Coordinates of C-alpha atoms in Angstrom, one line a residue:
M1354 CA 91.6 64.5 72.6
S1355 CA 90.4 67.7 71.6
T1356 CA 92.0 71.0 72.2
P1357 CA 91.0 73.8 74.5
F1358 CA 89.8 75.9 71.7
E1359 CA 87.7 73.0 69.7
D1360 CA 85.9 72.2 73.5
A1361 CA 85.3 75.9 73.5
V1362 CA 83.8 76.7 70.2
D1363 CA 81.5 73.7 70.7
D1364 CA 80.3 74.8 73.7
F1365 CA 79.4 78.0 72.4
V1366 CA 77.6 77.1 69.7
T1367 CA 75.6 74.0 71.7
E1368 CA 74.8 76.9 74.2
V1369 CA 74.4 80.4 72.1
G1370 CA 72.9 78.3 69.5
A1371 CA 69.8 77.1 72.1
A1372 CA 69.1 80.6 73.3
L1373 CA 69.2 82.0 69.7
G1374 CA 66.9 79.1 68.8
D1375 CA 64.7 80.1 71.5
A1376 CA 64.5 83.2 70.4
M1377 CA 63.6 82.7 67.0
T1378 CA 61.3 79.8 67.6
A1379 CA 59.4 82.4 69.9
T1380 CA 59.6 85.3 67.2
N1381 CA 59.0 83.1 64.3
T1382 CA 61.9 84.5 62.4
G1383 CA 63.9 81.4 61.9
S1384 CA 64.6 77.9 63.3
A1385 CA 66.6 76.0 65.5
E1386 CA 69.1 75.0 62.3
L1387 CA 69.5 78.2 61.7
A1388 CA 70.6 79.7 65.3
R1389 CA 72.9 77.0 65.3
R1390 CA 74.4 78.2 62.1
D1391 CA 74.6 82.2 63.2
A1392 CA 76.3 81.0 66.3
C1393 CA 78.7 79.3 64.0
L1394 CA 79.5 82.1 62.5
E1395 CA 79.3 83.9 65.7
A1396 CA 82.1 81.7 67.2
F1397 CA 84.3 82.1 64.2
A1398 CA 84.0 86.1 64.5
L1399 CA 85.0 86.2 67.8
S1400 CA 87.8 83.9 67.8
A1401 CA 89.6 85.8 64.6
A1402 CA 88.6 88.9 66.3
V1403 CA 90.5 87.9 69.2
L1404 CA 93.6 85.8 67.4
D1405 CA 93.6 89.3 65.5
A1406 CA 94.3 91.2 68.1
D1407 CA 97.9 91.1 68.3
S1408 CA 97.9 91.6 64.6
R1409 CA 100.4 88.4 64.6
H1410 CA 98.3 85.8 62.5
A1411 CA 100.9 83.1 63.4
D1412 CA 100.6 79.4 61.4
D1413 CA 99.3 77.6 64.5
E1414 CA 96.5 80.1 65.0
L1415 CA 95.1 79.9 61.2
W1416 CA 95.2 76.3 61.2
A1417 CA 93.2 76.1 64.6
L1418 CA 90.5 78.0 63.0
I1419 CA 90.7 76.2 60.0
T1420 CA 90.5 72.7 61.6
T1421 CA 87.9 74.0 64.1
F1422 CA 85.6 75.7 61.9
A1423 CA 85.9 74.0 58.3
P1424 CA 83.9 71.0 59.5
R1425 CA 81.2 73.0 60.8
M1426 CA 80.9 75.9 58.7
D1427 CA 80.0 75.1 55.1
T1428 CA 82.5 78.1 53.5
Q1429 CA 86.0 78.3 52.1
L1430 CA 87.5 77.4 54.8
S1431 CA 87.2 74.1 53.1
G1432 CA 91.1 73.1 52.0
A1433 CA 92.5 76.1 53.0
T1434 CA 95.2 77.4 54.2
P1435 CA 96.9 79.7 56.4
A1436 CA 98.3 81.0 52.9
T1437 CA 94.5 81.3 51.7
L1438 CA 93.1 82.6 55.0
R1439 CA 96.1 85.8 55.0
E1440 CA 94.9 86.1 50.9
A1441 CA 91.4 86.2 51.4
G1442 CA 91.6 88.9 54.4
L1443 CA 89.7 86.8 56.6
V1444 CA 91.4 87.7 59.5
S1445 CA 93.1 90.7 59.1
G1446 CA 91.2 93.8 60.8
R1447 CA 89.3 91.6 62.9
A1448 CA 89.4 93.1 66.0
A1449 CA 87.9 96.0 65.2
W1450 CA 84.6 93.3 65.8
L1451 CA 85.0 93.6 69.2
A1452 CA 84.1 97.3 69.7
E1453 CA 80.7 96.7 70.6
P1454 CA 78.6 94.2 71.6
S1455 CA 77.0 92.1 68.1
A1456 CA 74.0 92.4 66.6
L1457 CA 73.2 88.4 68.1
F1458 CA 73.9 89.7 71.9
E1459 CA 71.7 92.5 71.3
T1460 CA 69.1 89.9 69.8
L1461 CA 69.3 87.4 73.0
L1462 CA 69.7 91.0 75.0
A1463 CA 66.1 92.3 73.5
F1464 CA 64.3 89.0 74.1
D1465 CA 65.8 88.6 78.1
R1466 CA 64.0 92.3 78.4
R1467 CA 60.8 90.8 77.5
N1468 CA 60.6 87.5 78.7
G1469 CA 62.8 87.3 81.7
T1470 CA 65.3 84.7 79.9
R1471 CA 68.8 85.1 81.0
H1472 CA 70.1 83.8 77.5
A1473 CA 72.7 87.4 76.9
R1474 CA 74.0 86.3 80.6
S1475 CA 74.7 83.1 78.8
Y1476 CA 76.8 84.7 76.2
V1477 CA 78.4 86.2 77.8
H1478 CA 80.1 83.4 79.7
R1479 CA 80.9 81.6 76.3
A1480 CA 82.3 84.3 75.0
F1481 CA 84.6 85.3 77.7
R1482 CA 85.2 81.2 77.8
L1483 CA 86.0 81.2 74.2
G1484 CA 88.2 84.1 74.1
L1485 CA 90.6 82.8 76.7
A1486 CA 90.8 79.7 74.3
A1487 CA 91.5 81.0 71.2
A1488 CA 94.2 83.2 73.1
A1489 CA 95.8 79.5 74.6
I1490 CA 96.2 78.3 71.3
D1491 CA 99.7 79.6 70.6
F1492 CA 102.7 78.6 73.8
V1493 CA 103.4 82.3 74.4
T1494 CA 100.2 84.1 75.3
S1495 CA 100.1 87.4 73.9
E1496 CA 98.8 90.0 76.3
S1497 CA 97.1 91.8 73.7
E1498 CA 94.9 89.1 73.3
L1499 CA 94.4 88.6 77.1
A1500 CA 93.2 92.7 76.9
A1501 CA 91.3 92.0 73.7
V1502 CA 88.6 89.6 75.9
E1503 CA 89.2 91.5 78.9
R1504 CA 87.9 94.3 76.8
L1505 CA 85.0 92.3 75.6
R1506 CA 83.6 90.8 78.8
G1507 CA 83.4 94.7 80.2
R1508 CA 81.3 95.8 76.7
L1509 CA 79.2 92.9 77.3
L1510 CA 78.6 93.2 80.5
D1511 CA 77.7 96.8 80.7
A1512 CA 75.2 96.6 78.1
L1513 CA 74.0 93.5 80.2
N1514 CA 73.8 95.7 83.6
T1515 CA 72.6 99.2 81.2
A1516 CA 69.4 96.6 79.9
V1517 CA 68.6 95.2 83.6
N1518 CA 69.2 98.5 85.4
P1519 CA 68.7 101.3 83.2
P1520 CA 69.5 104.4 84.3
P1521 CA 66.4 107.4 84.4
G1522 CA 65.9 109.3 81.4
G1523 CA 68.0 106.7 79.3
A1524 CA 71.0 108.3 80.4
T1525 CA 74.2 106.4 80.3
P1526 CA 75.3 105.2 83.9
A1527 CA 78.5 106.8 85.5
A1528 CA 81.3 104.5 85.7
G1529 CA 82.5 102.6 88.3
P1530 CA 81.4 99.9 90.9
G1531 CA 77.9 99.1 91.7
P1532 CA 76.9 99.1 95.5
T1533 CA 78.6 96.1 97.6
A1534 CA 78.5 94.8 101.0
S1535 CA 81.8 94.1 102.0
G1536 CA 85.1 96.2 103.2
P1537 CA 85.9 99.9 102.7
A1538 CA 87.6 99.1 99.5
G1539 CA 85.2 96.7 98.4
G1540 CA 86.5 94.0 99.9
P1541 CA 86.2 90.1 99.3
A1542 CA 82.9 88.8 99.8
T1543 CA 82.1 86.2 102.7
G1544 CA 83.0 83.4 100.2
S1545 CA 86.3 84.4 99.8
A1546 CA 88.8 81.0 101.3
A1547 CA 91.7 83.9 101.6
A1548 CA 88.6 85.8 103.9
A1549 CA 87.9 82.5 105.7
V1550 CA 90.9 81.8 107.0
A1551 CA 91.8 85.3 107.6
A1552 CA 89.0 85.2 109.8
A1553 CA 90.6 82.0 111.6
G1554 CA 93.5 84.3 112.8
A1555 CA 96.7 84.5 110.4
T1556 CA 98.7 83.3 113.1
A1557 CA 97.0 80.2 113.4
A1558 CA 97.7 77.6 111.1
P1559 CA 94.9 77.3 108.0
A1560 CA 92.3 74.3 109.5
V1561 CA 89.2 76.4 108.4
E1562 CA 87.3 74.3 106.3
L1563 CA 87.2 76.3 102.9
P1564 CA 84.0 77.5 100.7
P1565 CA 84.6 75.6 97.3
P1566 CA 86.5 77.7 95.1
R1567 CA 84.3 80.4 93.7
P1568 CA 84.0 80.8 89.4
L1569 CA 86.6 82.9 87.8
E1570 CA 83.6 85.5 86.0
T1571 CA 82.6 85.5 89.5
L1572 CA 86.2 86.4 91.2
L1573 CA 86.5 89.3 88.2
A1574 CA 83.0 90.7 89.3
E1575 CA 83.9 90.9 93.0
L1576 CA 86.9 93.1 91.8
D1577 CA 85.3 94.9 89.1
E1578 CA 83.6 96.6 92.5
L1579 CA 86.0 97.3 94.1
V1580 CA 86.6 101.8 94.2
G1581 CA 88.8 103.0 91.2
L1582 CA 92.1 101.2 91.1
A1583 CA 91.6 100.8 87.7
N1584 CA 95.0 100.4 86.3
V1585 CA 95.3 97.9 89.1
K1586 CA 92.3 96.0 87.9
A1587 CA 93.5 95.9 84.6
E1588 CA 96.8 94.1 86.2
V1589 CA 95.1 91.5 88.4
K1590 CA 92.3 90.9 85.3
L1591 CA 95.8 89.7 82.9
V1592 CA 97.1 87.5 85.6
A1593 CA 94.2 85.9 86.7
N1594 CA 93.4 85.7 82.6
L1595 CA 96.9 84.2 81.8
L1596 CA 96.7 82.1 84.6
A1597 CA 93.1 80.7 83.4
V1598 CA 94.9 80.2 79.7
Q1599 CA 97.8 78.0 81.0
K1600 CA 95.5 75.9 83.1
L1601 CA 93.1 75.0 79.7
R1602 CA 96.6 74.0 78.2
R1603 CA 97.3 71.7 81.1
E1604 CA 94.1 70.5 81.0
H1605 CA 94.9 69.5 77.4
D1606 CA 98.9 68.0 77.5
L1607 CA 99.9 70.8 76.2
P1608 CA 102.9 72.5 77.0
V1609 CA 102.6 75.9 79.4
L1610 CA 105.6 78.6 79.4
E1611 CA 106.2 78.9 83.7
A1612 CA 106.6 82.3 84.8
S1613 CA 107.3 83.6 88.1
R1614 CA 103.5 84.0 89.9
H1615 CA 104.9 86.4 93.0
L1616 CA 104.2 89.7 93.3
V1617 CA 105.3 93.4 94.3
F1618 CA 102.3 95.7 95.5
T1619 CA 103.5 99.4 96.0
G1620 CA 101.1 102.4 97.2
N1621 CA 100.3 104.3 100.4
P1622 CA 98.6 102.1 103.5
G1623 CA 94.9 102.2 102.8
T1624 CA 94.5 101.7 99.0
G1625 CA 93.1 98.3 98.8
K1626 CA 96.4 95.9 99.2
T1627 CA 95.3 93.5 101.3
T1628 CA 91.9 93.7 99.8
V1629 CA 93.6 92.7 96.3
A1630 CA 95.4 90.4 97.6
R1631 CA 93.1 88.2 99.1
L1632 CA 91.0 88.3 96.3
L1633 CA 94.2 87.1 94.2
A1634 CA 94.3 84.3 96.4
D1635 CA 90.8 83.3 95.5
F1636 CA 92.1 83.6 91.7
Y1637 CA 95.2 81.2 92.4
R1638 CA 92.8 78.8 94.4
T1639 CA 90.7 78.2 91.6
L1640 CA 92.7 78.4 88.8
E1641 CA 95.0 75.5 90.7
V1642 CA 97.7 78.0 90.9
V1643 CA 97.5 76.7 94.7
Q1644 CA 95.3 73.8 96.5
R1645 CA 94.1 75.9 99.7
G1646 CA 94.2 79.8 98.6
H1647 CA 94.4 80.8 101.8
L1648 CA 96.1 84.5 103.0
V1649 CA 98.7 84.8 105.7
E1650 CA 99.7 88.1 106.6
T1651 CA 103.4 88.8 108.0
D1652 CA 105.7 91.2 108.8
R1653 CA 109.5 91.7 109.7
A1654 CA 108.6 91.3 113.1
A1655 CA 107.7 87.9 112.2
L1656 CA 110.2 87.1 110.5
V1657 CA 113.3 88.4 112.4
A1658 CA 114.9 87.3 115.2
G1659 CA 117.4 88.5 117.6
Y1660 CA 119.8 85.6 117.7
V1661 CA 121.6 83.7 115.5
G1662 CA 120.0 81.2 113.7
Q1663 CA 116.5 81.0 114.8
T1664 CA 115.7 83.9 112.1
A1665 CA 115.6 81.1 109.5
I1666 CA 113.4 78.9 111.9
K1667 CA 111.0 82.0 112.4
V1668 CA 110.5 82.2 108.5
T1669 CA 110.4 78.8 107.6
E1670 CA 107.3 78.5 110.2
V1671 CA 105.5 81.8 108.5
F1672 CA 106.2 79.9 104.9
D1673 CA 104.8 76.6 106.9
R1674 CA 100.9 78.5 107.5
A1675 CA 101.0 80.2 103.7
D1676 CA 101.4 76.3 102.1
E1677 CA 99.6 75.6 99.6
G1678 CA 98.6 79.7 99.8
V1679 CA 100.1 83.2 99.8
L1680 CA 102.1 84.9 102.0
L1681 CA 101.7 88.9 101.8
I1682 CA 104.8 90.6 103.5
D1683 CA 103.9 93.8 104.3
E1684 CA 106.5 96.6 104.5
A1685 CA 108.7 94.0 103.1
Y1686 CA 111.6 96.8 102.6
T1687 CA 112.3 97.2 106.5
L1688 CA 114.0 93.2 106.0
A1689 CA 117.1 95.2 103.3
R1690 CA 117.1 98.0 106.9
G1691 CA 119.4 97.4 109.4
G1692 CA 123.0 97.6 110.9
E1693 CA 126.0 94.9 110.3
R1694 CA 124.6 92.9 113.2
D1695 CA 120.6 93.3 112.0
F1696 CA 118.9 90.1 110.9
G1697 CA 117.0 91.4 108.2
R1698 CA 119.4 90.3 105.4
E1699 CA 119.5 86.6 106.6
A1700 CA 115.2 86.4 106.5
I1701 CA 115.7 88.0 102.6
D1702 CA 118.3 85.2 102.2
M1703 CA 115.7 82.6 103.3
I1704 CA 112.8 83.7 101.8
V1705 CA 114.5 83.4 98.4
K1706 CA 115.5 79.7 99.3
L1707 CA 111.6 78.7 100.2
I1708 CA 110.3 80.3 97.3
E1709 CA 112.6 78.5 94.8
D1710 CA 112.2 75.2 97.3
R1711 CA 108.1 75.8 97.4
R1712 CA 107.8 77.2 94.1
D1713 CA 105.0 75.0 93.2
R1714 CA 103.6 75.5 96.7
I1715 CA 103.3 79.2 97.1
V1716 CA 102.6 82.6 96.1
V1717 CA 104.4 85.9 98.0
I1718 CA 102.9 89.1 97.6
A1719 CA 106.2 91.7 98.6
A1720 CA 104.4 95.3 99.9
G1721 CA 105.6 98.5 100.9
Y1722 CA 106.1 102.6 99.9
P1723 CA 107.3 102.1 96.0
D1724 CA 110.5 103.7 96.5
E1725 CA 111.5 101.5 99.8
M1726 CA 110.6 98.4 97.7
A1727 CA 113.1 99.0 94.7
E1728 CA 115.6 98.3 97.9
F1729 CA 113.9 95.5 99.1
I1730 CA 114.5 94.1 95.5
D1731 CA 117.9 95.1 95.0
A1732 CA 119.3 93.9 98.2
N1733 CA 119.4 90.1 97.2
P1734 CA 120.0 89.0 93.2
G1735 CA 117.5 86.4 93.6
L1736 CA 114.7 89.0 94.6
R1737 CA 114.1 90.4 90.9
S1738 CA 113.9 87.3 88.7
R1739 CA 111.4 86.5 91.3
F1740 CA 109.4 89.4 91.5
P1741 CA 109.3 90.2 87.9
K1742 CA 105.9 91.9 87.7
V1743 CA 105.4 95.1 90.6
I1744 CA 101.2 96.7 90.7
E1745 CA 101.3 100.5 91.7
F1746 CA 98.4 101.2 93.7
P1747 CA 97.5 105.1 93.3
D1748 CA 96.1 107.2 96.3
Y1749 CA 92.5 107.2 96.2
D1750 CA 90.9 111.0 95.1
T1751 CA 87.9 112.5 96.6
D1752 CA 85.4 111.1 94.6
E1753 CA 86.8 108.3 95.4
L1754 CA 86.9 108.6 99.4
T1755 CA 83.4 110.0 99.4
L1756 CA 82.4 106.7 97.9
I1757 CA 83.9 104.7 100.0
F1758 CA 82.7 106.3 102.8
E1759 CA 79.0 106.0 101.3
R1760 CA 79.6 102.8 101.1
M1761 CA 81.0 102.1 105.2
G1762 CA 77.3 103.9 105.9
D1763 CA 75.2 101.6 103.3
K1764 CA 77.0 98.7 105.2
N1765 CA 76.0 99.9 108.6
R1766 CA 72.8 101.0 107.7
Y1767 CA 73.4 104.8 107.9
H1768 CA 72.8 107.5 104.9
A1769 CA 75.0 110.5 104.6
D1770 CA 72.1 113.7 103.5
D1771 CA 73.7 116.0 100.9
E1772 CA 74.9 118.7 103.3
A1773 CA 76.8 116.3 105.1
L1774 CA 78.8 114.5 101.7
R1775 CA 79.4 118.1 101.0
A1776 CA 81.3 118.3 104.2
V1777 CA 82.8 114.7 104.0
R1778 CA 84.2 116.0 100.2
A1779 CA 85.8 118.9 102.0
F1780 CA 87.7 116.5 104.3
F1781 CA 89.4 115.1 101.9
D1782 CA 90.2 117.7 99.7
A1783 CA 92.1 119.3 102.6
Q1784 CA 94.2 116.6 103.6
P1785 CA 97.3 117.0 102.4
R1786 CA 98.5 113.4 99.1
D1787 CA 101.4 113.1 101.1
K1788 CA 103.6 110.0 101.8
G1789 CA 101.7 107.8 104.1
F1790 CA 98.3 109.5 103.5
G1791 CA 95.6 106.6 104.9
N1792 CA 93.3 106.4 101.8
A1793 CA 90.6 103.5 103.1
R1794 CA 92.0 103.9 106.7
L1795 CA 91.1 107.5 106.7
A1796 CA 87.6 107.4 105.3
R1797 CA 87.2 104.5 107.9
N1798 CA 88.2 107.0 110.5
L1799 CA 86.0 109.7 109.2
F1800 CA 83.1 107.5 109.3
E1801 CA 83.6 106.3 112.6
A1802 CA 84.3 109.5 114.2
A1803 CA 81.0 110.8 112.2
V1804 CA 79.3 108.2 114.1
A1805 CA 80.5 108.7 117.2
N1806 CA 79.4 112.4 116.9
H1807 CA 75.6 111.0 115.5
A1808 CA 75.4 109.2 118.9
S1809 CA 76.1 111.9 120.8
R1810 CA 73.3 114.2 119.3
I1811 CA 70.6 111.4 118.8
V1812 CA 70.9 110.6 122.4
A1813 CA 70.0 114.1 123.3
L1814 CA 66.4 113.3 121.4
D1815 CA 63.5 112.3 123.8
A1816 CA 62.2 110.1 120.7
P1817 CA 64.6 110.0 117.9
T1818 CA 62.8 108.4 114.8
P1819 CA 64.2 105.6 112.6
E1820 CA 65.1 108.4 110.0
Q1821 CA 67.0 110.6 112.9
L1822 CA 69.0 107.4 113.7
S1823 CA 70.1 106.5 110.4
T1824 CA 71.0 109.6 108.5
L1825 CA 74.2 111.6 108.9
V1826 CA 74.3 115.3 108.8
A1827 CA 76.9 117.9 108.2
A1828 CA 77.3 118.4 111.8
D1829 CA 78.2 114.8 112.6
V1830 CA 81.3 115.4 110.0
P1831 CA 84.4 116.6 111.6
S1832 CA 86.5 118.9 110.0
T1833 CA 89.6 117.7 111.3
L1834 CA 91.2 114.0 112.9
D1835 CA 94.3 112.9 114.7
R1836 CA 96.8 111.6 112.1

């Protein structure tokens, strides 16, 4: 049986070689045979760069390079060993190759601009898959290699997006997400399996028909569209790409180092924890961690009973609803509070038991304020090992909150003029960023108040124009809200 790495190299060389051959033939600069050779050299350079990202150059990795590329390339790889590769310096220092899009990619990008083709996009897809396959060579996947693959994907997409949507005057586009028709934090699209179940009601059993799983790259692009959350995105991408590597290894009957998939989300309300949890549920479904990939949200009230023996039943019922999906426990720290007659601790004990009993059927995300979540993790000796990863959700800054406000307007066909946006920024600047700061929820409250004020103003006009009906002005933006 071929390895994931060999398959990814073949796919890259076949698809990228054909794309490059198309460009070479059209411009009389080479043949299909030359294009395939150049694509093979590109695949080697990309693979070596990913393997160099952690500077380890393990024998297994180097043997994989040799056995995969020696039959495909007329080079010194024939008869080589890991020692000779090290001596020749064929891998050392290669990570720098990932710093910029390659000349081959730029060639495809230029051809696409002239001819309306999508060869550069095919390159991005195959390069990403090849990078993951290179990271999958080792039994213990390197986080440095996964991060390198993600940086490569980001740089290629930035170049692709700039080519498709060049900024006016040749300026570099500002960093940040593009427009989206999703929720206040750039929430999940309607194709989300988690959103489909949530729309049917979190308290009901997930009986809705789910849409097909979406490709990994589609989900990563949706994650990129979220406002802010740079560190959160990086952590989620690391989780997703590691799971993709593990999936590759399983598909080829290779051993996989299993680790806990449960997570702790910490942060103030409105920082996108539920939005990211829904998107993660889709990642888990696509990567076959769980079968359904629906999200069930719960809290203390749904888990803790007031009588002896009932709490375990309630916890089990919630886990049953979340079976083969993701369970989000909001304000999980409240389970660790209460006196001697409180049953929150019983709920925690039952959660630990069911996480272990259903470790291949469910992913649990516990969410809440940072300090209080440390109290929750310390409430049971089994929690720390089952929730090894904490993802911190920071408060949004004024620029990000203003962008969220604008996206709400785009979604509802309202436009805030320049004076209105200055009023919006002034409102956010004036808010105390203390514990419990509302973030995107505050942005939504402000938007809804502005729309209400706009309606009161417009109704007094005899014949408002379409522009007046859709434009928010500074007078519509309140200076204060009830918190």
